[in-house]
Amino acid sequence: MTICSQDMSEMPNLKSLYLRDVILTSAKTMDGGEEMAAASDTSDNQAAKKSKVVDSHALAVILKACRKSLEYLEFYTVDTTGMKHFDTKFERLKKIRLVRSNYGDALNDLLRSCENSLEIIQMQEMDLSVLADLNTTMKSLKKIEVCLSLNDAGLECLIEAAQNSLEGVNFTEMVDTRRINYLDAKSVSLPKMKYISISQPRNCFGLYTLIKLSSQSLEVIDLEKTTLCSIPSNLQFELPSLRIIKLDKCHGQQLVVSLLRAGRFSIEYLDARSLILYDHNTINFSLPRLKTAIIGTGRPGVIQALKEQWAPDANIRYRRGRISIHAMWDGNW
């Protein structure tokens, strides 16, 4: 699809903009100058002398036209180079989804343009290295979702920029998260973080720091196919607000037991359908507030040890498959 930026005027009512595999162009005359056709000239000859050329600034023109009303923005394989030094502020933009659409510093400028309003950002197959230079405070950003993306240095800076408002993160198949550990040295805190969801990472070295920085407010931990090898055997903090914990196909005796122990006084929901533990003797603490436990495959000794520790009136369910973290978050589980 081809869009000509000269066709753009003010769009004061546009709330959602979705661009996928588009070519942004401007009209040019055959001699290379910008199109300056007179309004009265409608001859075929005049039109034949014009051609379309790629215009890297056309995207900025489109976004400026809807800056007052836009609430949702999605780029799917879109060249954003023309947005470098983009200085228009969005007044209502709340959600951005980006798929393979970052070039140069344009991503930083896009985030600065909505630093006051953005609540959710979703990024898939992106190189986040440019975010390492992000120099702004994301005052309203509540949720960060990242899938199949590279460079955790940029992710570290994005979390830091949103530390005062961030409520949840969702990482899927991330290559690396170890740079998140630097947040601890920077004295970053995450006082509003309520949930952490991580699925199938290459490694999970940043998980401990995320939990530590949000320990007082964290309510949900959802981990799938995660090797938990960087967690100390005894956490030096409690998780007084932790209500829901899902540990599906997670390896790592230390973290699993540490998480259960740190949240033992508040955990209400436990998904242990495929809990990979080797020593059931480490489960030597009670879970007095546990209401629901999902049991599936797992070592019999571990499952039995858990049964002995949870409340006698706990509801035990046997299920297959995963329950959506969003369903649990909405209270529909």
Coordinates of C-alpha atoms in Angstrom, one line a residue:
M1 CA 0.0 0.0 0.0
T2 CA 1.2 3.5 -0.8
I3 CA 0.3 6.6 1.1
C4 CA 1.0 10.1 -0.2
S5 CA 1.7 12.6 2.6
Q6 CA 0.4 15.5 0.5
D7 CA -3.0 14.0 0.9
M8 CA -2.9 14.4 4.7
S9 CA -4.8 17.2 6.4
E10 CA -5.9 17.6 10.0
M11 CA -7.6 14.5 11.4
P12 CA -9.0 15.7 14.7
N13 CA -11.2 12.6 15.3
L14 CA -8.9 9.8 14.4
K15 CA -8.4 7.5 17.5
S16 CA -6.6 4.5 16.0
L17 CA -3.9 4.3 13.4
Y18 CA -2.6 0.9 12.0
L19 CA 0.1 0.9 9.4
R20 CA 1.4 -2.4 8.0
D21 CA 3.9 -2.8 5.1
V22 CA 3.1 0.7 3.8
I23 CA 5.3 2.9 1.6
L24 CA 5.0 6.5 2.5
T25 CA 5.6 8.9 -0.5
S26 CA 5.3 12.4 -1.7
A27 CA 4.5 13.7 -5.1
K28 CA 7.3 15.1 -7.2
T29 CA 7.6 16.6 -10.7
M30 CA 9.7 15.0 -13.3
D31 CA 12.5 17.6 -12.9
G32 CA 12.9 16.7 -9.2
G33 CA 11.1 19.6 -7.6
E34 CA 8.1 19.3 -5.3
E35 CA 4.7 19.1 -6.8
M36 CA 3.4 22.7 -7.2
A37 CA 0.6 22.1 -9.7
A38 CA -1.9 24.9 -9.9
A39 CA -5.4 24.1 -8.6
S40 CA -6.9 25.0 -12.0
D41 CA -4.6 22.7 -14.0
T42 CA -6.3 19.3 -14.3
S43 CA -4.9 18.2 -17.7
D44 CA -3.6 14.6 -18.2
N45 CA -0.3 16.0 -19.4
Q46 CA 0.4 17.6 -16.0
A47 CA -0.5 14.4 -14.1
A48 CA 1.8 12.4 -16.4
K49 CA 4.8 14.5 -15.4
K50 CA 4.5 13.6 -11.7
S51 CA 5.9 10.6 -10.0
K52 CA 5.9 9.2 -6.5
V53 CA 9.1 8.9 -4.4
V54 CA 9.7 7.6 -1.0
D55 CA 9.3 10.3 1.7
S56 CA 10.9 9.4 5.0
H57 CA 9.2 12.4 6.6
A58 CA 5.7 11.4 5.5
L59 CA 5.1 9.4 8.7
A60 CA 5.7 12.5 10.8
V61 CA 3.2 14.5 8.7
I62 CA 0.5 11.8 9.2
L63 CA 1.1 11.7 13.0
K64 CA 1.0 15.5 13.4
A65 CA -2.4 15.5 11.7
C66 CA -3.9 13.3 14.4
R67 CA -1.9 14.4 17.4
K68 CA -4.8 15.7 19.4
S69 CA -7.1 12.6 19.1
L70 CA -4.9 9.5 18.5
E71 CA -5.2 6.9 21.3
Y72 CA -3.8 3.7 19.6
L73 CA -0.9 3.4 17.3
E74 CA 0.5 0.3 15.6
F75 CA 3.4 0.0 13.2
Y76 CA 4.1 -3.3 11.5
T77 CA 7.3 -3.3 9.4
V78 CA 7.2 0.5 8.9
D79 CA 10.3 2.6 8.2
T80 CA 10.3 5.2 11.1
T81 CA 13.5 7.1 10.1
G82 CA 11.5 10.2 9.2
M83 CA 10.4 10.5 12.8
K84 CA 13.9 11.4 14.1
H85 CA 13.7 14.7 16.0
F86 CA 9.9 14.4 16.0
D87 CA 8.8 17.0 18.5
T88 CA 5.0 16.9 18.3
K89 CA 3.3 16.0 21.6
F90 CA 0.4 13.5 21.6
E91 CA -2.3 14.5 24.0
R92 CA -4.2 11.2 24.3
L93 CA -2.0 8.4 22.9
K94 CA -2.3 5.5 25.4
K95 CA -1.1 2.4 23.6
I96 CA 1.6 1.6 21.0
R97 CA 2.4 -1.7 19.3
L98 CA 5.6 -2.0 17.3
V99 CA 6.6 -5.0 15.1
R100 CA 9.9 -4.8 13.3
S101 CA 9.6 -1.1 13.0
N102 CA 12.6 0.7 14.6
Y103 CA 15.3 2.5 12.6
G104 CA 17.9 4.8 14.2
D105 CA 16.8 7.1 17.0
A106 CA 13.2 7.4 15.9
L107 CA 11.8 5.1 18.6
N108 CA 13.2 7.4 21.3
D109 CA 11.6 10.5 19.7
L110 CA 8.3 8.6 19.4
L111 CA 8.3 7.8 23.1
R112 CA 9.2 11.3 24.1
S113 CA 6.3 12.6 22.2
C114 CA 3.8 10.6 24.4
E115 CA 5.7 10.6 27.7
N116 CA 2.7 12.1 29.5
S117 CA 0.0 9.8 28.1
L118 CA 1.4 6.4 27.1
E119 CA 0.1 3.5 29.3
I120 CA 1.0 0.4 27.3
I121 CA 3.8 -0.4 24.9
Q122 CA 4.1 -3.7 23.0
M123 CA 7.2 -4.5 21.0
Q124 CA 7.9 -7.6 18.9
E125 CA 11.0 -8.6 17.0
M126 CA 12.6 -5.2 17.8
D127 CA 16.2 -4.2 18.4
L128 CA 15.9 -2.2 21.6
S129 CA 19.5 -0.9 21.6
V130 CA 18.4 2.6 20.7
L131 CA 16.4 2.8 24.0
A132 CA 19.7 2.8 25.8
D133 CA 19.8 6.5 25.0
L134 CA 16.2 7.2 26.2
N135 CA 16.3 10.4 28.2
T136 CA 12.9 11.0 29.5
T137 CA 10.4 10.0 32.2
M138 CA 7.4 7.9 31.1
K139 CA 5.0 9.4 33.6
S140 CA 2.0 7.1 32.8
L141 CA 3.5 3.9 31.4
K142 CA 1.9 1.0 33.2
K143 CA 2.6 -2.1 31.1
I144 CA 5.6 -3.2 29.0
E145 CA 5.3 -6.3 26.7
V146 CA 8.3 -7.5 24.8
C147 CA 8.5 -10.5 22.5
L148 CA 11.5 -11.9 20.5
S149 CA 13.5 -8.8 20.9
L150 CA 17.2 -8.0 21.3
N151 CA 19.3 -5.9 23.5
D152 CA 18.3 -5.8 27.1
A153 CA 20.2 -2.5 27.7
G154 CA 17.4 -0.7 26.1
L155 CA 14.8 -2.6 28.1
E156 CA 16.7 -1.6 31.3
C157 CA 16.4 2.1 30.4
L158 CA 12.7 1.8 29.5
I159 CA 11.9 0.2 32.9
E160 CA 13.9 2.9 34.6
A161 CA 12.1 5.6 32.7
A162 CA 8.7 4.2 33.9
Q163 CA 9.7 3.2 37.4
N164 CA 7.2 5.4 39.1
S165 CA 4.1 4.2 37.2
L166 CA 5.0 0.7 35.9
E167 CA 2.5 -2.0 37.0
G168 CA 3.5 -5.0 35.0
V169 CA 5.9 -6.6 32.5
N170 CA 5.5 -9.4 30.1
F171 CA 8.6 -10.9 28.4
T172 CA 8.3 -13.7 25.9
E173 CA 11.3 -15.5 24.3
M174 CA 13.8 -12.8 25.3
V175 CA 17.4 -13.5 24.4
D176 CA 18.8 -11.8 27.5
T177 CA 17.7 -9.9 30.6
R178 CA 20.9 -9.7 32.6
R179 CA 21.2 -5.9 32.1
I180 CA 18.1 -5.5 34.2
N181 CA 20.3 -6.2 37.2
Y182 CA 21.9 -2.8 36.7
L183 CA 18.7 -1.2 38.0
D184 CA 19.5 -2.3 41.5
A185 CA 22.8 -0.4 41.4
K186 CA 21.0 2.7 40.2
S187 CA 18.7 2.6 43.3
V188 CA 15.6 2.2 41.0
S189 CA 12.4 1.1 42.8
L190 CA 9.2 -0.2 41.3
P191 CA 6.6 0.7 44.0
K192 CA 3.5 0.0 41.8
M193 CA 4.6 -3.2 40.0
K194 CA 1.9 -5.8 40.4
Y195 CA 2.8 -8.6 38.0
I196 CA 5.7 -10.2 36.3
S197 CA 5.1 -12.6 33.4
I198 CA 8.0 -14.4 31.7
S199 CA 7.8 -17.2 29.1
Q200 CA 10.5 -19.2 27.5
P201 CA 13.5 -16.9 27.9
R202 CA 17.0 -17.8 26.7
N203 CA 18.0 -16.9 30.2
C204 CA 16.4 -15.2 33.1
F205 CA 19.2 -13.4 35.0
G206 CA 17.1 -10.2 35.5
L207 CA 14.2 -11.9 37.2
Y208 CA 15.6 -11.7 40.7
T209 CA 16.2 -8.0 40.4
L210 CA 12.7 -7.4 39.1
I211 CA 11.2 -9.3 42.0
K212 CA 13.4 -7.5 44.6
L213 CA 12.6 -4.0 43.3
S214 CA 8.8 -4.7 43.4
S215 CA 8.7 -7.0 46.4
Q216 CA 6.3 -4.9 48.5
S217 CA 3.6 -4.5 45.7
L218 CA 4.0 -7.6 43.6
E219 CA 0.8 -9.7 43.4
V220 CA 1.3 -12.0 40.4
I221 CA 4.3 -14.1 39.2
D222 CA 3.7 -16.1 36.0
L223 CA 6.7 -18.1 34.8
E224 CA 6.7 -20.7 32.0
K225 CA 9.6 -22.8 30.8
T226 CA 12.0 -20.7 32.7
T227 CA 15.4 -21.9 34.1
L228 CA 15.8 -20.1 37.4
C229 CA 19.5 -20.4 38.1
S230 CA 20.5 -16.9 39.4
I231 CA 18.4 -16.8 42.5
P232 CA 19.8 -17.2 46.1
S233 CA 18.5 -20.0 48.2
N234 CA 17.1 -17.6 50.7
L235 CA 15.6 -14.3 49.5
Q236 CA 16.5 -11.4 51.8
F237 CA 13.0 -10.0 51.6
E238 CA 9.4 -11.1 51.9
L239 CA 6.6 -10.9 49.3
P240 CA 3.7 -9.7 51.4
S241 CA 1.3 -9.0 48.5
L242 CA 2.0 -12.0 46.4
R243 CA -1.4 -13.7 45.7
I244 CA -0.9 -15.7 42.4
I245 CA 2.1 -17.8 41.5
K246 CA 2.4 -19.9 38.3
L247 CA 5.4 -22.1 37.9
D248 CA 4.9 -24.1 34.7
K249 CA 7.8 -26.3 33.6
C250 CA 10.3 -24.2 35.6
H251 CA 13.7 -25.6 36.5
G252 CA 15.6 -24.3 39.5
Q253 CA 15.1 -25.6 43.0
Q254 CA 16.4 -22.5 44.7
L255 CA 14.1 -19.9 43.2
V256 CA 10.9 -22.0 43.3
V257 CA 11.3 -22.8 47.0
S258 CA 12.4 -19.2 47.7
L259 CA 9.4 -17.7 46.0
L260 CA 7.0 -20.0 47.8
R261 CA 8.6 -19.2 51.2
A262 CA 8.8 -15.5 50.6
G263 CA 5.1 -15.3 49.7
R264 CA 3.8 -18.0 52.1
F265 CA 1.6 -15.7 54.1
S266 CA -0.3 -14.3 51.2
I267 CA -0.3 -16.8 48.3
E268 CA -3.9 -17.7 47.4
Y269 CA -3.4 -19.4 44.0
L270 CA -0.7 -21.9 43.1
D271 CA -0.2 -23.4 39.6
A272 CA 2.0 -26.4 40.1
R273 CA 0.9 -28.5 37.1
S274 CA 4.4 -29.2 36.0
L275 CA 6.6 -28.2 38.9
I276 CA 10.1 -29.5 38.4
L277 CA 11.7 -29.9 41.9
Y278 CA 14.0 -32.6 43.1
D279 CA 14.0 -32.4 46.9
H280 CA 10.6 -32.3 48.5
N281 CA 12.2 -31.9 51.9
T282 CA 12.8 -28.2 51.2
I283 CA 9.1 -27.5 51.3
N284 CA 8.9 -27.2 55.1
F285 CA 6.7 -24.2 55.5
S286 CA 2.9 -23.7 55.5
L287 CA 0.7 -21.9 53.0
P288 CA -2.2 -20.9 55.2
R289 CA -4.1 -18.6 52.8
L290 CA -3.9 -20.9 49.8
K291 CA -7.4 -21.2 48.2
T292 CA -6.8 -22.9 44.9
A293 CA -4.0 -25.2 43.7
I294 CA -3.7 -26.7 40.2
I295 CA -1.9 -30.0 40.1
G296 CA -0.7 -31.7 37.0
T297 CA 2.4 -33.6 36.2
G298 CA 5.3 -33.4 38.7
R299 CA 7.3 -35.5 41.1
P300 CA 4.9 -37.3 43.5
G301 CA 7.0 -36.5 46.5
V302 CA 7.0 -32.7 45.7
I303 CA 3.2 -32.7 45.1
Q304 CA 2.6 -34.6 48.3
A305 CA 4.8 -32.2 50.3
L306 CA 2.8 -29.2 48.9
K307 CA -0.5 -30.9 49.9
E308 CA 0.7 -31.3 53.4
Q309 CA 1.5 -27.6 53.8
W310 CA -1.5 -25.8 52.3
A311 CA -4.8 -25.0 54.1
P312 CA -7.1 -28.0 54.6
D313 CA -9.9 -26.4 52.7
A314 CA -7.9 -25.5 49.6
N315 CA -9.5 -26.3 46.3
I316 CA -7.4 -28.8 44.4
R317 CA -7.9 -28.9 40.6
Y318 CA -6.4 -31.1 37.9
R319 CA -6.1 -29.3 34.6
R320 CA -4.2 -29.3 31.4
G321 CA -2.9 -26.4 29.4
R322 CA -2.2 -22.9 30.6
I323 CA -4.7 -20.4 32.1
S324 CA -4.3 -16.9 30.7
I325 CA -2.5 -14.4 33.0
H326 CA -5.0 -11.8 31.8
A327 CA -8.0 -14.0 32.9
M328 CA -6.4 -14.4 36.3
W329 CA -5.7 -10.6 36.5
D330 CA -9.3 -9.9 35.7
G331 CA -10.5 -12.3 38.4
N332 CA -12.0 -14.8 36.0
W333 CA -10.1 -17.8 37.2

